[in-house]
Coordinates of C-alpha atoms in Angstrom, one line a residue:
M1 CA 35.6 -74.1 -85.7
S2 CA 38.8 -73.8 -84.7
S3 CA 40.0 -72.5 -81.1
A4 CA 40.6 -68.9 -82.3
E5 CA 36.8 -68.6 -83.9
K6 CA 35.3 -69.8 -80.8
K7 CA 37.5 -67.6 -78.4
R8 CA 36.6 -64.4 -80.5
L9 CA 32.7 -65.7 -80.3
R10 CA 33.3 -65.6 -76.7
D11 CA 35.0 -62.5 -76.1
R12 CA 32.1 -60.5 -78.3
R13 CA 29.4 -62.4 -76.3
A14 CA 30.8 -61.0 -73.1
Q15 CA 31.6 -57.0 -74.8
Q16 CA 27.7 -57.3 -75.7
T17 CA 26.4 -58.7 -72.5
L18 CA 28.8 -55.6 -70.8
R19 CA 27.4 -53.0 -72.9
N20 CA 23.8 -54.6 -72.1
K21 CA 24.5 -53.8 -68.7
K22 CA 25.9 -50.1 -69.2
L23 CA 23.1 -49.8 -70.9
Q24 CA 20.6 -50.9 -68.6
R25 CA 22.4 -48.8 -65.7
T26 CA 22.5 -45.8 -67.8
I27 CA 19.1 -46.1 -68.6
K28 CA 18.1 -46.8 -64.5
L29 CA 20.4 -43.9 -63.6
E30 CA 18.6 -41.3 -66.2
E31 CA 14.8 -42.5 -64.6
Q32 CA 16.3 -41.3 -61.1
V33 CA 17.5 -38.4 -61.9
A34 CA 14.2 -37.2 -63.9
H35 CA 12.6 -38.7 -60.9
C36 CA 14.7 -36.8 -58.9
E37 CA 14.1 -33.3 -61.0
Q38 CA 10.4 -33.7 -61.1
H39 CA 9.8 -34.1 -57.2
H40 CA 12.9 -32.9 -55.5
D41 CA 13.8 -29.2 -57.5
D42 CA 15.2 -26.3 -55.6
Q43 CA 11.8 -24.4 -55.3
G44 CA 10.3 -27.3 -53.7
T45 CA 13.4 -27.7 -51.1
Q46 CA 13.1 -24.1 -50.5
R47 CA 9.3 -24.2 -49.6
L48 CA 10.0 -27.2 -47.3
L49 CA 12.8 -25.2 -45.6
Q50 CA 10.7 -21.4 -45.1
T51 CA 7.8 -24.4 -44.0
I52 CA 10.4 -25.8 -41.4
E53 CA 11.3 -22.8 -40.2
S54 CA 7.7 -21.1 -40.1
L55 CA 7.1 -24.5 -37.7
R56 CA 10.3 -23.3 -35.4
K57 CA 9.1 -19.9 -34.9
Q58 CA 5.5 -21.0 -33.9
N59 CA 7.2 -23.8 -31.4
A60 CA 9.5 -20.9 -30.1
V61 CA 6.5 -18.8 -29.2
L62 CA 4.8 -22.1 -27.4
I63 CA 7.5 -22.6 -25.6
Q64 CA 7.9 -19.2 -24.3
R65 CA 4.2 -18.9 -23.7
Q66 CA 4.7 -22.2 -22.0
Q67 CA 7.2 -21.1 -19.6
R68 CA 5.2 -17.8 -19.0
L69 CA 2.5 -19.5 -17.7
R70 CA 4.3 -21.9 -15.7
S71 CA 6.3 -19.6 -14.2
L72 CA 2.5 -17.6 -13.4
I73 CA 1.3 -20.8 -11.7
L74 CA 4.5 -21.0 -9.5
T75 CA 4.1 -17.7 -8.3
W76 CA 0.3 -18.2 -6.5
D77 CA 0.1 -18.0 -3.2
D78 CA -2.2 -20.9 -1.9
D79 CA -2.0 -19.6 1.6
C80 CA -3.2 -15.8 0.5
P81 CA -7.0 -16.5 1.3
V82 CA -10.0 -15.0 -0.6
D83 CA -12.5 -12.8 1.0
L84 CA -16.0 -13.8 -0.8
P85 CA -18.9 -11.4 -0.2
T86 CA -21.5 -13.1 1.9
E87 CA -24.1 -10.3 2.6
D88 CA -25.4 -10.8 -1.4
L89 CA -25.2 -14.6 -0.8
P90 CA -27.7 -17.1 0.4
S91 CA -27.6 -19.3 3.1
V92 CA -26.1 -22.5 3.0
G93 CA -28.3 -25.2 2.4
Q94 CA -30.6 -23.4 0.3
T95 CA -28.1 -23.0 -2.8
S96 CA -25.7 -24.9 -4.5
Q97 CA -21.9 -24.3 -5.3
E98 CA -22.2 -23.0 -8.7
E99 CA -24.9 -20.1 -7.7
V100 CA -22.3 -19.3 -4.8
I101 CA -19.7 -18.7 -7.3
Q102 CA -22.0 -16.7 -9.5
A103 CA -23.1 -15.0 -7.3
G104 CA -19.6 -13.8 -5.8
L105 CA -18.4 -13.1 -9.9
S106 CA -21.5 -10.9 -10.2
R107 CA -19.9 -8.2 -8.0
P108 CA -17.4 -6.1 -10.2
E109 CA -14.8 -5.6 -7.5
N110 CA -15.1 -9.8 -7.7
N111 CA -15.1 -10.0 -11.5
I112 CA -11.4 -10.4 -12.0
L113 CA -11.6 -10.9 -16.2
G114 CA -12.7 -7.8 -16.5
P115 CA -15.1 -6.4 -18.9
L116 CA -16.1 -8.8 -21.8
V117 CA -15.3 -5.7 -24.5
S118 CA -13.1 -2.6 -24.0
D119 CA -14.5 0.6 -24.3
D120 CA -12.2 1.4 -26.4
T121 CA -13.5 1.5 -30.3
N122 CA -10.6 3.6 -31.7
A123 CA -9.6 2.4 -34.6
C124 CA -5.8 1.4 -34.9
S125 CA -3.3 2.2 -37.2
V126 CA -3.3 1.3 -40.9
G127 CA -0.1 1.4 -41.9
S128 CA 0.4 2.3 -45.6
I129 CA -2.4 2.0 -47.7
N130 CA -3.2 3.3 -51.2
V131 CA -5.5 5.7 -50.9
D132 CA -4.9 9.3 -52.0
T133 CA -6.1 11.3 -48.7
S134 CA -4.9 14.6 -50.5
S135 CA -8.3 14.1 -53.2
G136 CA -11.4 15.2 -52.5
L137 CA -13.1 11.8 -50.7
L138 CA -16.5 11.6 -51.6
D139 CA -18.8 11.7 -47.9
S140 CA -21.6 8.8 -47.7
T141 CA -23.4 7.1 -44.8
P142 CA -24.2 3.7 -45.2
V143 CA -28.2 2.7 -44.8
F144 CA -28.9 0.0 -42.9
T145 CA -31.6 -1.2 -40.2
S146 CA -31.2 -2.4 -36.9
T147 CA -34.2 -4.7 -36.0
A148 CA -32.7 -7.6 -34.2
P149 CA -34.4 -11.0 -33.9
S150 CA -35.2 -12.7 -31.0
I151 CA -32.5 -14.8 -29.7
P152 CA -32.7 -17.5 -26.2
Q153 CA -31.3 -16.1 -23.0
S154 CA -30.2 -19.4 -22.3
S155 CA -27.7 -19.5 -25.3
L156 CA -26.5 -15.6 -24.4
S157 CA -25.9 -16.6 -20.4
S158 CA -22.9 -19.5 -21.6
H159 CA -20.2 -17.0 -22.9
A160 CA -21.0 -14.3 -20.5
N161 CA -17.6 -14.3 -19.1
V162 CA -14.6 -15.1 -21.8
P163 CA -12.5 -13.0 -21.9
L164 CA -11.6 -11.9 -25.7
S165 CA -8.7 -9.9 -25.4
P166 CA -5.1 -10.7 -23.3
N167 CA -3.7 -8.5 -20.9
E168 CA -1.5 -6.4 -22.9
D169 CA 0.7 -5.2 -19.6
H170 CA 2.2 -9.4 -19.6
C171 CA 2.5 -10.1 -23.1
I172 CA 3.6 -8.3 -26.5
P173 CA 0.3 -8.2 -28.8
W174 CA 2.0 -8.8 -32.0
K175 CA 4.1 -11.8 -30.7
L176 CA 1.0 -13.9 -29.7
L177 CA -0.3 -16.1 -32.6
P178 CA -3.5 -18.1 -32.9
L179 CA -3.0 -21.3 -31.9
N180 CA -3.8 -23.5 -35.5
D181 CA -3.3 -27.0 -36.0
D182 CA -3.5 -27.1 -39.7
D183 CA -1.8 -30.2 -41.1
F184 CA 0.8 -28.6 -43.5
S185 CA 1.9 -31.9 -44.7
S186 CA -0.9 -32.5 -47.4
P187 CA -2.9 -29.5 -49.0
Q188 CA -5.9 -31.2 -48.4
G189 CA -4.7 -30.4 -44.3
I190 CA -4.5 -26.5 -44.6
S191 CA -7.9 -24.4 -44.3
L192 CA -6.2 -21.7 -46.4
P193 CA -4.9 -23.2 -49.7
W194 CA -2.4 -20.0 -50.3
F195 CA -0.1 -21.1 -46.6
A196 CA 0.9 -24.4 -48.6
Y197 CA 3.1 -21.3 -50.8
P198 CA 5.1 -20.1 -47.9
D199 CA 8.4 -19.1 -50.4
R200 CA 5.1 -17.3 -52.6
I201 CA 3.7 -15.4 -49.7
A202 CA 7.2 -14.2 -48.6
S203 CA 7.9 -12.6 -51.7
S204 CA 4.5 -11.4 -52.5
P205 CA 4.7 -7.3 -51.3
D206 CA 3.6 -6.2 -47.6
S207 CA 0.6 -4.4 -49.5
P208 CA -1.6 -5.5 -52.0
L209 CA -0.7 -3.5 -55.5
S210 CA -3.8 -2.6 -56.7
P211 CA -7.4 -3.1 -55.3
L212 CA -8.5 -4.6 -58.5
D213 CA -6.2 -7.8 -57.8
F214 CA -8.9 -8.6 -55.5
L215 CA -12.0 -8.3 -57.8
Y216 CA -10.2 -9.6 -60.8
G217 CA -7.5 -11.4 -60.3
T218 CA -3.6 -10.7 -61.3
R219 CA 0.2 -12.1 -62.2
E220 CA 1.8 -9.8 -60.7
N221 CA 1.1 -10.6 -56.9
F222 CA 0.6 -14.0 -55.8
L223 CA -1.2 -13.8 -52.5
S224 CA -3.5 -11.6 -53.7
D225 CA -4.6 -13.4 -57.0
M226 CA -4.8 -16.9 -54.5
I227 CA -7.3 -15.0 -52.3
H228 CA -9.1 -13.8 -55.4
T229 CA -9.3 -17.3 -56.5
V230 CA -10.7 -18.5 -53.2
T231 CA -13.1 -15.8 -52.7
R232 CA -14.3 -16.6 -55.9
R233 CA -16.0 -19.5 -55.3
R234 CA -18.1 -17.4 -52.3
P235 CA -21.0 -15.9 -53.4
F236 CA -19.5 -12.4 -52.2
R237 CA -20.7 -9.0 -53.7
D238 CA -17.9 -6.9 -54.6
P239 CA -17.5 -4.7 -52.0
E240 CA -17.3 -7.7 -49.3
R241 CA -14.8 -9.4 -51.8
L242 CA -12.7 -6.5 -51.6
A243 CA -12.9 -5.9 -48.1
V244 CA -12.2 -9.7 -47.1
G245 CA -9.3 -9.6 -49.2
W246 CA -7.7 -6.6 -48.0
M247 CA -8.3 -8.1 -44.8
A248 CA -7.0 -11.4 -45.6
Y249 CA -3.6 -10.2 -47.2
H250 CA -2.4 -7.9 -44.4
L251 CA -3.6 -11.6 -41.8
T252 CA -1.9 -13.6 -44.0
K253 CA 1.2 -11.4 -43.9
W254 CA 1.6 -10.7 -40.4
L255 CA 0.9 -14.9 -39.4
F256 CA 3.4 -15.5 -41.7
S257 CA 5.9 -12.4 -40.8
P258 CA 4.9 -11.1 -37.3
G259 CA 6.1 -7.7 -36.3
P260 CA 4.6 -4.6 -34.8
T261 CA 4.6 -3.1 -38.8
T262 CA 2.7 -6.0 -40.0
Y263 CA 0.4 -6.5 -36.8
A264 CA -0.5 -2.5 -37.0
R265 CA -1.9 -2.9 -40.8
L266 CA -4.7 -4.8 -39.0
P267 CA -7.8 -3.6 -38.0
E268 CA -8.5 -4.1 -34.1
F269 CA -11.4 -6.4 -34.1
L270 CA -9.2 -9.1 -36.4
R271 CA -6.5 -9.1 -33.9
P272 CA -6.1 -12.2 -32.2
T273 CA -8.2 -13.1 -29.1
L274 CA -7.6 -14.7 -26.0
G275 CA -9.0 -17.8 -26.9
Q276 CA -7.6 -18.3 -30.4
T277 CA -3.9 -18.6 -29.1
Q278 CA -5.5 -20.7 -26.2
I279 CA -8.1 -23.1 -28.2
P280 CA -6.0 -25.5 -31.0
H281 CA -8.2 -24.4 -34.3
P282 CA -7.7 -24.3 -38.4
M283 CA -6.5 -20.8 -39.3
A284 CA -9.4 -20.0 -41.7
L285 CA -11.3 -19.7 -38.5
D286 CA -9.3 -16.4 -37.6
F287 CA -10.5 -14.4 -40.6
V288 CA -14.1 -13.8 -39.5
P289 CA -14.7 -10.6 -39.1
W290 CA -16.1 -10.6 -35.3
P291 CA -14.4 -11.4 -32.5
R292 CA -16.9 -12.9 -30.4
L293 CA -18.3 -15.1 -33.3
R294 CA -14.4 -16.6 -33.7
L295 CA -14.4 -17.4 -30.5
N296 CA -18.1 -19.2 -30.2
L297 CA -16.7 -21.1 -33.6
I298 CA -13.7 -21.8 -32.3
Q299 CA -15.2 -23.1 -29.1
R300 CA -18.1 -25.2 -31.4
W301 CA -15.7 -25.9 -33.9
H302 CA -16.0 -29.4 -33.5
V303 CA -19.9 -29.6 -34.1
Y304 CA -19.8 -27.8 -37.7
R305 CA -15.8 -29.6 -38.8
E306 CA -18.4 -31.6 -41.1
R307 CA -20.6 -29.0 -41.9
R308 CA -17.3 -26.2 -43.0
D309 CA -18.5 -25.9 -46.4
E310 CA -22.4 -25.0 -45.7
L311 CA -21.5 -22.9 -43.4
F312 CA -19.1 -20.8 -44.5
G313 CA -20.8 -20.8 -47.8
F314 CA -23.6 -19.6 -45.6
L315 CA -21.4 -16.9 -44.2
A316 CA -20.7 -15.4 -47.4
I317 CA -23.9 -14.9 -48.2
C318 CA -25.0 -12.9 -44.9
V319 CA -21.8 -11.1 -43.9
K320 CA -22.3 -7.6 -45.5
V321 CA -20.4 -4.2 -45.0
R322 CA -22.4 -1.9 -44.3
W323 CA -21.9 0.7 -47.5
P324 CA -24.7 1.9 -49.7
W325 CA -25.8 -0.7 -52.3
G326 CA -24.7 0.2 -55.6
E327 CA -22.4 3.0 -54.3
N328 CA -18.6 2.8 -56.1
V329 CA -16.2 1.8 -53.6
L330 CA -12.5 2.4 -56.0
E331 CA -12.1 6.3 -57.1
R332 CA -8.9 7.7 -58.9
D333 CA -6.4 9.0 -57.2
E334 CA -3.7 11.6 -58.7
R335 CA -2.3 9.5 -60.8
N336 CA -5.4 9.1 -62.7
E337 CA -5.0 4.8 -60.8
L338 CA -7.9 3.3 -58.9
C339 CA -7.5 2.8 -55.6
I340 CA -10.0 2.1 -52.6
R341 CA -12.3 4.9 -51.8
R342 CA -11.3 6.3 -48.2
S343 CA -14.9 6.7 -46.8
F344 CA -15.2 2.8 -47.8
Y345 CA -11.6 1.7 -46.4
D346 CA -12.6 3.6 -42.8
T347 CA -16.2 1.6 -43.0
F348 CA -14.4 -2.0 -43.9
M349 CA -11.8 -1.5 -40.8
S350 CA -14.2 -1.0 -38.3
E351 CA -16.3 -3.6 -36.5
S352 CA -19.5 -0.8 -36.6
G353 CA -18.9 -1.3 -40.7
W354 CA -19.9 -5.3 -40.8
G355 CA -23.2 -6.3 -40.1
L356 CA -25.0 -10.4 -40.4
T357 CA -28.5 -10.7 -42.2
S358 CA -31.3 -12.1 -39.7
E359 CA -31.2 -15.2 -41.5
F360 CA -27.7 -16.4 -40.3
I361 CA -27.9 -15.2 -37.1
N362 CA -31.4 -17.4 -36.5
K363 CA -29.7 -20.4 -38.3
Y364 CA -26.7 -20.1 -36.0
P365 CA -27.9 -18.5 -32.8
D366 CA -24.9 -20.3 -30.8
L367 CA -22.6 -18.6 -33.1
V368 CA -23.4 -15.2 -31.8
A369 CA -24.3 -15.9 -28.6
G370 CA -22.9 -13.2 -26.1
T371 CA -23.1 -10.7 -29.0
D372 CA -24.8 -7.5 -29.3
I373 CA -27.3 -8.5 -31.5
A374 CA -28.5 -4.8 -32.2
S375 CA -24.9 -3.9 -33.5
I376 CA -24.7 -6.5 -35.8
I377 CA -27.7 -7.0 -37.6
Y378 CA -28.1 -5.9 -41.0
E379 CA -30.9 -5.3 -43.2
V380 CA -31.1 -4.5 -46.4
I381 CA -33.5 -1.5 -47.3

């Protein structure tokens, strides 16, 4: 083989090697592009950005709350004496310090916490609702009895002086968000699955398009369909599924976008209590109807954390809307479209419209401690 032929052979080998390197590099780049398209799409990036923005807002609220608490502590006057009445206190040496404090708090003028629950039971503003008030509304009265099982008094006294509502003179209620500890780094750490999609929640309407979305699902409203999917896993009846779905929808919209308008759509009993804004807890607990039961569950979540599926499953069976069995919850409006029956809406938007069966009360007496059992007991006739 001549030297010229040898040179041509070397050149061909070098060119082939170069082509192989280019081909391997191209394949590697294509794999990287495919990976980025699969895991770093615009929608996912937007979702992460909205999650970050939501966390920043929550952090700002917590910082403001911390500053208010710090300023409140700094304004305390340690030199101001506190006069406790002595005529009702036992003599020294015959009582413990705890009994002395309890005796002082038992007097109305010394109870700085005020009443346990406000006497104001007026319904809050309901905002917009897909109910035609001009059409004829059927009146009906829910049928239930109020036979309460016995609850140990010792379990009631431990929560007797826990305040439920914040002082509205020093804060704006719609800005007081619950202190949730859900882990948004993974879907498994979020107690309510639809909160993993903040962009879809933001694009959902301010109010549900139709009550049928909660009963049968929908392709037009992501949030309604997700709530329907979750509630279908629990043994709710249609009245409870519709009522729970409606309230969960508006509570989600307020948590995602706090404001006076979204806050006004919440029933008064579903608005956060003081304990919800101070004690870290899963956001799923904020959707329990009764304020006292929510607070008890938050305080004892360490007991029920590992049994949450059993607890929520049993709660879904025992929670009831005080609505006559078999009575329609929907009616047709002037456009012949199905909407929520007004009397049913008024029922589930009131705390007195909800009840718990005696099975739940007997099984979880610590969770109903401090409540008026006679007002929440529900017996099916």
